[in-house]
PDB file of C-alpha atoms in Angstrom:
ATOM      1  CA  LYS D   1     151.422 101.682 113.701  1.00  0.00           C
ATOM      2  CA  GLN D   2     148.370 101.248 115.971  1.00  0.00           C
ATOM      3  CA  GLU D   3     145.611 103.986 115.383  1.00  0.00           C
ATOM      4  CA  VAL D   4     142.550 104.199 117.558  1.00  0.00           C
ATOM      5  CA  THR D   5     139.475 105.815 116.183  1.00  0.00           C
ATOM      6  CA  GLN D   6     136.257 106.872 118.417  1.00  0.00           C
ATOM      7  CA  ILE D   7     132.901 107.669 116.350  1.00  0.00           C
ATOM      8  CA  PRO D   8     131.018 109.567 116.911  1.00  0.00           C
ATOM      9  CA  ALA D   9     132.984 112.817 118.301  1.00  0.00           C
ATOM     10  CA  ALA D  10     130.166 114.036 119.954  1.00  0.00           C
ATOM     11  CA  LEU D  11     126.685 112.653 121.147  1.00  0.00           C
ATOM     12  CA  SER D  12     123.736 114.429 122.904  1.00  0.00           C
ATOM     13  CA  VAL D  13     120.950 112.233 124.239  1.00  0.00           C
ATOM     14  CA  PRO D  14     117.928 112.568 126.380  1.00  0.00           C
ATOM     15  CA  GLU D  15     118.145 111.489 129.814  1.00  0.00           C
ATOM     16  CA  GLY D  16     117.289 107.878 130.417  1.00  0.00           C
ATOM     17  CA  GLU D  17     118.241 106.755 127.004  1.00  0.00           C
ATOM     18  CA  ASN D  18     120.679 103.687 126.304  1.00  0.00           C
ATOM     19  CA  LEU D  19     123.739 104.441 124.462  1.00  0.00           C
ATOM     20  CA  VAL D  20     126.765 102.956 122.813  1.00  0.00           C
ATOM     21  CA  LEU D  21     129.832 104.425 122.069  1.00  0.00           C
ATOM     22  CA  ASN D  22     132.304 102.845 119.593  1.00  0.00           C
ATOM     23  CA  CYS D  23     136.159 102.089 119.397  1.00  0.00           C
ATOM     24  CA  SER D  24     138.253 100.955 116.731  1.00  0.00           C
ATOM     25  CA  PHE D  25     141.678 100.043 116.485  1.00  0.00           C
ATOM     26  CA  THR D  26     143.932  99.060 113.412  1.00  0.00           C
ATOM     27  CA  ASP D  27     146.273  96.399 114.858  1.00  0.00           C
ATOM     28  CA  SER D  28     144.229  93.324 116.717  1.00  0.00           C
ATOM     29  CA  ALA D  29     147.595  92.426 118.623  1.00  0.00           C
ATOM     30  CA  ILE D  30     146.545  94.754 121.754  1.00  0.00           C
ATOM     31  CA  TYR D  31     147.639  93.511 125.357  1.00  0.00           C
ATOM     32  CA  ASN D  32     144.691  95.076 126.909  1.00  0.00           C
ATOM     33  CA  LEU D  33     141.997  97.903 126.407  1.00  0.00           C
ATOM     34  CA  GLN D  34     140.691 100.537 128.475  1.00  0.00           C
ATOM     35  CA  TRP D  35     137.848 102.963 128.745  1.00  0.00           C
ATOM     36  CA  PHE D  36     138.316 106.481 130.571  1.00  0.00           C
ATOM     37  CA  ARG D  37     135.878 109.125 131.610  1.00  0.00           C
ATOM     38  CA  GLN D  38     137.313 112.874 131.454  1.00  0.00           C
ATOM     39  CA  ASP D  39     135.341 115.867 132.896  1.00  0.00           C
ATOM     40  CA  PRO D  40     136.182 119.324 131.520  1.00  0.00           C
ATOM     41  CA  GLY D  41     139.587 120.375 132.683  1.00  0.00           C
ATOM     42  CA  LYS D  42     140.174 117.033 134.926  1.00  0.00           C
ATOM     43  CA  GLY D  43     142.197 114.167 134.653  1.00  0.00           C
ATOM     44  CA  LEU D  44     140.946 110.677 133.587  1.00  0.00           C
ATOM     45  CA  THR D  45     139.165 108.245 135.574  1.00  0.00           C
ATOM     46  CA  SER D  46     139.428 104.666 134.796  1.00  0.00           C
ATOM     47  CA  LEU D  47     136.025 102.990 133.956  1.00  0.00           C
ATOM     48  CA  LEU D  48     136.736  99.550 132.767  1.00  0.00           C
ATOM     49  CA  LEU D  49     139.934  97.348 131.610  1.00  0.00           C
ATOM     50  CA  ILE D  50     139.294  94.196 129.271  1.00  0.00           C
ATOM     51  CA  GLN D  51     142.235  91.968 129.079  1.00  0.00           C
ATOM     52  CA  SER D  52     143.087  90.877 125.324  1.00  0.00           C
ATOM     53  CA  SER D  53     141.690  87.227 126.460  1.00  0.00           C
ATOM     54  CA  GLN D  54     138.329  88.843 127.765  1.00  0.00           C
ATOM     55  CA  ARG D  55     135.006  89.574 125.853  1.00  0.00           C
ATOM     56  CA  GLU D  56     133.305  91.892 128.222  1.00  0.00           C
ATOM     57  CA  GLN D  57     133.671  93.776 131.617  1.00  0.00           C
ATOM     58  CA  THR D  58     130.598  95.120 133.615  1.00  0.00           C
ATOM     59  CA  SER D  59     130.344  97.852 136.257  1.00  0.00           C
ATOM     60  CA  GLY D  60     127.047  99.122 137.391  1.00  0.00           C
ATOM     61  CA  ARG D  61     125.386 100.564 134.454  1.00  0.00           C
ATOM     62  CA  LEU D  62     128.446 100.213 132.185  1.00  0.00           C
ATOM     63  CA  ASN D  63     129.530  97.497 129.909  1.00  0.00           C
ATOM     64  CA  ALA D  64     132.416  97.131 127.845  1.00  0.00           C
ATOM     65  CA  SER D  65     132.906  94.751 125.069  1.00  0.00           C
ATOM     66  CA  LEU D  66     135.753  93.799 123.112  1.00  0.00           C
ATOM     67  CA  ASP D  67     136.248  92.027 119.582  1.00  0.00           C
ATOM     68  CA  LYS D  68     139.818  91.740 118.863  1.00  0.00           C
ATOM     69  CA  SER D  69     139.687  90.019 115.612  1.00  0.00           C
ATOM     70  CA  SER D  70     137.399  92.806 114.243  1.00  0.00           C
ATOM     71  CA  GLY D  71     139.381  95.626 116.117  1.00  0.00           C
ATOM     72  CA  ARG D  72     136.478  96.806 117.828  1.00  0.00           C
ATOM     73  CA  SER D  73     135.156  97.650 121.428  1.00  0.00           C
ATOM     74  CA  THR D  74     131.845  99.338 122.656  1.00  0.00           C
ATOM     75  CA  LEU D  75     130.891 101.072 125.856  1.00  0.00           C
ATOM     76  CA  TYR D  76     127.266 100.539 126.599  1.00  0.00           C
ATOM     77  CA  ILE D  77     125.701 103.247 129.008  1.00  0.00           C
ATOM     78  CA  ALA D  78     122.318 102.087 130.467  1.00  0.00           C
ATOM     79  CA  ALA D  79     119.698 104.434 131.580  1.00  0.00           C
ATOM     80  CA  SER D  80     121.950 107.484 131.177  1.00  0.00           C
ATOM     81  CA  GLN D  81     121.899 110.455 133.552  1.00  0.00           C
ATOM     82  CA  PRO D  82     122.824 113.943 133.253  1.00  0.00           C
ATOM     83  CA  GLY D  83     125.914 113.038 135.566  1.00  0.00           C
ATOM     84  CA  ASP D  84     127.285 110.683 132.720  1.00  0.00           C
ATOM     85  CA  SER D  85     128.036 114.088 130.653  1.00  0.00           C
ATOM     86  CA  ALA D  86     131.960 113.894 129.892  1.00  0.00           C
ATOM     87  CA  THR D  87     134.373 113.096 127.345  1.00  0.00           C
ATOM     88  CA  TYR D  88     134.949 109.084 127.149  1.00  0.00           C
ATOM     89  CA  LEU D  89     138.175 108.023 125.970  1.00  0.00           C
ATOM     90  CA  CYS D  90     139.308 104.549 124.841  1.00  0.00           C
ATOM     91  CA  ALA D  91     143.068 103.632 124.938  1.00  0.00           C
ATOM     92  CA  VAL D  92     144.868 100.293 123.946  1.00  0.00           C
ATOM     93  CA  SER D  93     148.165  98.932 125.366  1.00  0.00           C
ATOM     94  CA  MET D  94     150.190  96.643 123.133  1.00  0.00           C
ATOM     95  CA  ASP D  95     152.508  95.210 125.606  1.00  0.00           C
ATOM     96  CA  SER D  96     153.280  94.983 129.371  1.00  0.00           C
ATOM     97  CA  SER D  97     154.844  98.363 129.327  1.00  0.00           C
ATOM     98  CA  TYR D  98     151.117  99.617 129.647  1.00  0.00           C
ATOM     99  CA  LYS D  99     152.057 102.715 127.373  1.00  0.00           C
ATOM    100  CA  LEU D 100     148.679 103.627 126.309  1.00  0.00           C
ATOM    101  CA  ILE D 101     147.552 104.737 122.736  1.00  0.00           C
ATOM    102  CA  PHE D 102     144.383 106.829 122.810  1.00  0.00           C
ATOM    103  CA  GLY D 103     141.595 107.589 120.685  1.00  0.00           C
ATOM    104  CA  SER D 104     140.492 111.337 120.429  1.00  0.00           C
ATOM    105  CA  GLY D 105     137.273 110.774 122.585  1.00  0.00           C
ATOM    106  CA  THR D 106     133.638 110.812 122.502  1.00  0.00           C
ATOM    107  CA  ARG D 107     131.842 113.989 124.110  1.00  0.00           C
ATOM    108  CA  LEU D 108     128.763 112.798 125.540  1.00  0.00           C
ATOM    109  CA  LEU D 109     126.010 115.304 126.805  1.00  0.00           C
ATOM    110  CA  VAL D 110     123.015 113.942 128.512  1.00  0.00           C
ATOM    111  CA  ARG D 111     120.013 116.461 128.611  1.00  0.00           C
ATOM    112  CA  PRO D 112     117.741 116.446 131.545  1.00  0.00           C
TER     113      PRO D 112
ATOM    114  CA  ASP A   1     143.945 108.552 150.630  1.00  0.00           C
ATOM    115  CA  GLY A   2     146.256 106.974 148.121  1.00  0.00           C
ATOM    116  CA  GLY A   3     146.188 108.805 144.518  1.00  0.00           C
ATOM    117  CA  ILE A   4     148.499 111.033 142.168  1.00  0.00           C
ATOM    118  CA  THR A   5     149.280 114.532 143.011  1.00  0.00           C
ATOM    119  CA  GLN A   6     150.395 116.981 140.172  1.00  0.00           C
ATOM    120  CA  SER A   7     151.337 120.478 140.881  1.00  0.00           C
ATOM    121  CA  PRO A   8     150.783 123.123 140.031  1.00  0.00           C
ATOM    122  CA  LYS A   9     147.529 123.216 138.461  1.00  0.00           C
ATOM    123  CA  TYR A  10     148.453 126.003 136.181  1.00  0.00           C
ATOM    124  CA  LEU A  11     151.792 126.973 134.902  1.00  0.00           C
ATOM    125  CA  PHE A  12     152.718 130.116 132.700  1.00  0.00           C
ATOM    126  CA  ARG A  13     156.226 129.932 130.920  1.00  0.00           C
ATOM    127  CA  LYS A  14     157.986 132.525 129.146  1.00  0.00           C
ATOM    128  CA  GLU A  15     159.769 132.211 125.761  1.00  0.00           C
ATOM    129  CA  GLY A  16     163.018 130.468 126.214  1.00  0.00           C
ATOM    130  CA  GLN A  17     162.298 129.452 129.936  1.00  0.00           C
ATOM    131  CA  ASN A  18     162.492 125.712 131.186  1.00  0.00           C
ATOM    132  CA  VAL A  19     159.761 124.811 133.663  1.00  0.00           C
ATOM    133  CA  THR A  20     159.302 121.566 135.696  1.00  0.00           C
ATOM    134  CA  LEU A  21     156.119 119.887 136.480  1.00  0.00           C
ATOM    135  CA  SER A  22     155.550 117.747 139.523  1.00  0.00           C
ATOM    136  CA  CYS A  23     154.044 114.340 139.794  1.00  0.00           C
ATOM    137  CA  GLU A  24     153.816 112.285 143.191  1.00  0.00           C
ATOM    138  CA  GLN A  25     152.247 109.046 143.911  1.00  0.00           C
ATOM    139  CA  ASN A  26     151.718 107.209 146.976  1.00  0.00           C
ATOM    140  CA  LEU A  27     150.137 104.007 145.437  1.00  0.00           C
ATOM    141  CA  ASN A  28     153.140 101.932 145.485  1.00  0.00           C
ATOM    142  CA  HIS A  29     153.069 101.722 141.737  1.00  0.00           C
ATOM    143  CA  ASP A  30     156.213 100.758 139.819  1.00  0.00           C
ATOM    144  CA  ALA A  31     155.315 102.431 136.413  1.00  0.00           C
ATOM    145  CA  MET A  32     154.952 106.051 135.834  1.00  0.00           C
ATOM    146  CA  TYR A  33     153.958 107.860 132.549  1.00  0.00           C
ATOM    147  CA  TRP A  34     153.468 111.450 131.216  1.00  0.00           C
ATOM    148  CA  TYR A  35     151.051 112.369 128.493  1.00  0.00           C
ATOM    149  CA  ARG A  36     150.022 115.319 126.744  1.00  0.00           C
ATOM    150  CA  GLN A  37     146.786 116.476 125.568  1.00  0.00           C
ATOM    151  CA  ASP A  38     145.869 119.073 123.224  1.00  0.00           C
ATOM    152  CA  PRO A  39     142.285 120.648 122.754  1.00  0.00           C
ATOM    153  CA  GLY A  40     139.979 118.072 121.337  1.00  0.00           C
ATOM    154  CA  GLN A  41     142.533 115.344 120.937  1.00  0.00           C
ATOM    155  CA  GLY A  42     143.357 112.075 122.745  1.00  0.00           C
ATOM    156  CA  LEU A  43     146.591 111.786 124.905  1.00  0.00           C
ATOM    157  CA  ARG A  44     149.842 111.426 123.472  1.00  0.00           C
ATOM    158  CA  LEU A  45     152.698 109.590 125.369  1.00  0.00           C
ATOM    159  CA  ILE A  46     155.877 111.609 126.225  1.00  0.00           C
ATOM    160  CA  TYR A  47     157.832 109.471 128.634  1.00  0.00           C
ATOM    161  CA  TYR A  48     157.462 106.590 130.782  1.00  0.00           C
ATOM    162  CA  SER A  49     159.169 104.803 133.535  1.00  0.00           C
ATOM    163  CA  GLN A  50     158.844 101.196 134.842  1.00  0.00           C
ATOM    164  CA  ILE A  51     161.433 101.150 137.272  1.00  0.00           C
ATOM    165  CA  VAL A  52     163.552 103.503 139.337  1.00  0.00           C
ATOM    166  CA  ASN A  53     166.304 105.043 137.508  1.00  0.00           C
ATOM    167  CA  ASP A  54     165.203 103.955 134.278  1.00  0.00           C
ATOM    168  CA  PHE A  55     162.838 105.653 131.843  1.00  0.00           C
ATOM    169  CA  GLN A  56     162.097 105.377 128.076  1.00  0.00           C
ATOM    170  CA  LYS A  57     160.930 108.111 125.236  1.00  0.00           C
ATOM    171  CA  GLY A  58     157.362 108.155 124.014  1.00  0.00           C
ATOM    172  CA  ASP A  59     156.026 109.288 120.973  1.00  0.00           C
ATOM    173  CA  ILE A  60     156.628 112.936 121.292  1.00  0.00           C
ATOM    174  CA  ALA A  61     159.633 113.130 123.934  1.00  0.00           C
ATOM    175  CA  GLU A  62     161.638 115.997 121.827  1.00  0.00           C
ATOM    176  CA  GLY A  63     161.757 119.378 123.970  1.00  0.00           C
ATOM    177  CA  TYR A  64     161.094 117.222 127.264  1.00  0.00           C
ATOM    178  CA  SER A  65     163.202 115.513 129.866  1.00  0.00           C
ATOM    179  CA  VAL A  66     162.339 113.330 133.139  1.00  0.00           C
ATOM    180  CA  SER A  67     164.122 111.770 136.094  1.00  0.00           C
ATOM    181  CA  ARG A  68     163.190 109.067 138.445  1.00  0.00           C
ATOM    182  CA  GLU A  69     165.160 108.971 141.174  1.00  0.00           C
ATOM    183  CA  LYS A  70     162.547 107.915 143.514  1.00  0.00           C
ATOM    184  CA  LYS A  71     159.632 105.398 143.007  1.00  0.00           C
ATOM    185  CA  GLU A  72     156.932 108.072 144.253  1.00  0.00           C
ATOM    186  CA  SER A  73     158.246 110.895 142.036  1.00  0.00           C
ATOM    187  CA  PHE A  74     158.527 111.403 138.291  1.00  0.00           C
ATOM    188  CA  PRO A  75     158.961 115.016 137.327  1.00  0.00           C
ATOM    189  CA  LEU A  76     158.728 116.605 133.861  1.00  0.00           C
ATOM    190  CA  THR A  77     160.974 119.251 132.582  1.00  0.00           C
ATOM    191  CA  VAL A  78     159.476 121.401 129.706  1.00  0.00           C
ATOM    192  CA  THR A  79     162.653 122.920 128.175  1.00  0.00           C
ATOM    193  CA  SER A  80     163.204 125.911 125.739  1.00  0.00           C
ATOM    194  CA  ALA A  81     163.401 123.467 122.630  1.00  0.00           C
ATOM    195  CA  GLN A  82     159.962 122.517 123.207  1.00  0.00           C
ATOM    196  CA  LYS A  83     158.457 124.941 120.567  1.00  0.00           C
ATOM    197  CA  ASN A  84     154.861 124.466 121.259  1.00  0.00           C
ATOM    198  CA  PRO A  85     154.657 123.658 124.955  1.00  0.00           C
ATOM    199  CA  THR A  86     151.032 125.128 125.499  1.00  0.00           C
ATOM    200  CA  ALA A  87     148.962 121.955 126.496  1.00  0.00           C
ATOM    201  CA  PHE A  88     147.453 120.045 129.458  1.00  0.00           C
ATOM    202  CA  TYR A  89     149.802 117.730 130.882  1.00  0.00           C
ATOM    203  CA  LEU A  90     148.649 114.519 132.749  1.00  0.00           C
ATOM    204  CA  CYS A  91     150.835 112.131 134.770  1.00  0.00           C
ATOM    205  CA  ALA A  92     149.899 108.557 135.529  1.00  0.00           C
ATOM    206  CA  SER A  93     150.747 105.484 137.161  1.00  0.00           C
ATOM    207  CA  SER A  94     150.051 101.737 136.980  1.00  0.00           C
ATOM    208  CA  MET A  95     151.211  98.537 138.937  1.00  0.00           C
ATOM    209  CA  GLY A  96     152.190  97.344 135.193  1.00  0.00           C
ATOM    210  CA  ILE A  97     153.158  93.710 135.351  1.00  0.00           C
ATOM    211  CA  ARG A  98     152.622  93.096 138.979  1.00  0.00           C
ATOM    212  CA  ASP A  99     149.067  93.354 138.576  1.00  0.00           C
ATOM    213  CA  PRO A 100     147.790  93.297 134.858  1.00  0.00           C
ATOM    214  CA  ASN A 101     144.256  93.701 135.984  1.00  0.00           C
ATOM    215  CA  TYR A 102     144.419  96.556 137.888  1.00  0.00           C
ATOM    216  CA  GLY A 103     144.728  99.623 135.222  1.00  0.00           C
ATOM    217  CA  TYR A 104     145.849 103.165 135.369  1.00  0.00           C
ATOM    218  CA  THR A 105     145.658 106.098 137.839  1.00  0.00           C
ATOM    219  CA  PHE A 106     145.645 109.609 136.584  1.00  0.00           C
ATOM    220  CA  GLY A 107     146.626 112.685 138.262  1.00  0.00           C
ATOM    221  CA  SER A 108     144.281 115.952 137.805  1.00  0.00           C
ATOM    222  CA  GLY A 109     146.621 117.703 135.314  1.00  0.00           C
ATOM    223  CA  THR A 110     148.817 121.002 134.885  1.00  0.00           C
ATOM    224  CA  ARG A 111     147.862 123.273 132.279  1.00  0.00           C
ATOM    225  CA  LEU A 112     150.945 124.796 130.729  1.00  0.00           C
ATOM    226  CA  THR A 113     150.470 128.185 128.887  1.00  0.00           C
ATOM    227  CA  VAL A 114     153.227 130.051 127.144  1.00  0.00           C
ATOM    228  CA  VAL A 115     152.919 133.659 127.592  1.00  0.00           C
TER     229      VAL A 115
END
């Protein structure tokens, strides 16, 4: 059974710092991997989607990498801002049904 | 604007009562999903539907029911058989296999509380 783990559970950094959020999964036969952002009491916003054949995706200050063989993905946030404060969730899909298996998230606080 | 609308935002259920959560999308997405989120945890899949008039159980379907009579709508009923329904419920949609690069769109959620 696929399990997705995110470490750390919480992270507090000063503004301007570059940071890395980690996601690991136990079954490497994934279809794709997505990173989402969730603000308190809100729904999820899709940040980046990486297909199983891809190694990374970039959007603005965000870069997500995927290493299927080691069961890992990282989300790199450059020059962090207080507006980046949110919970970041990693999720994998195992087939074209697009059912997602989520990690429990990393709660990020960027201090001004 | 295209998107997913969930209603109500807050819902209170009495013991033994069935309640229905609404989810409507105007994105022309084929697939729709219901997830449950408990405090400090990730999301868990309740039900999903890849096409009208067809739906499948997810990991935690017991005590829930759904219907998919229209492409735009995927309501979730929380029945009295669900013993611990207090949670944040999120609906999502995707284009699925029609465009595998597209990804997911989520609604803003319904917070259900048992009183």
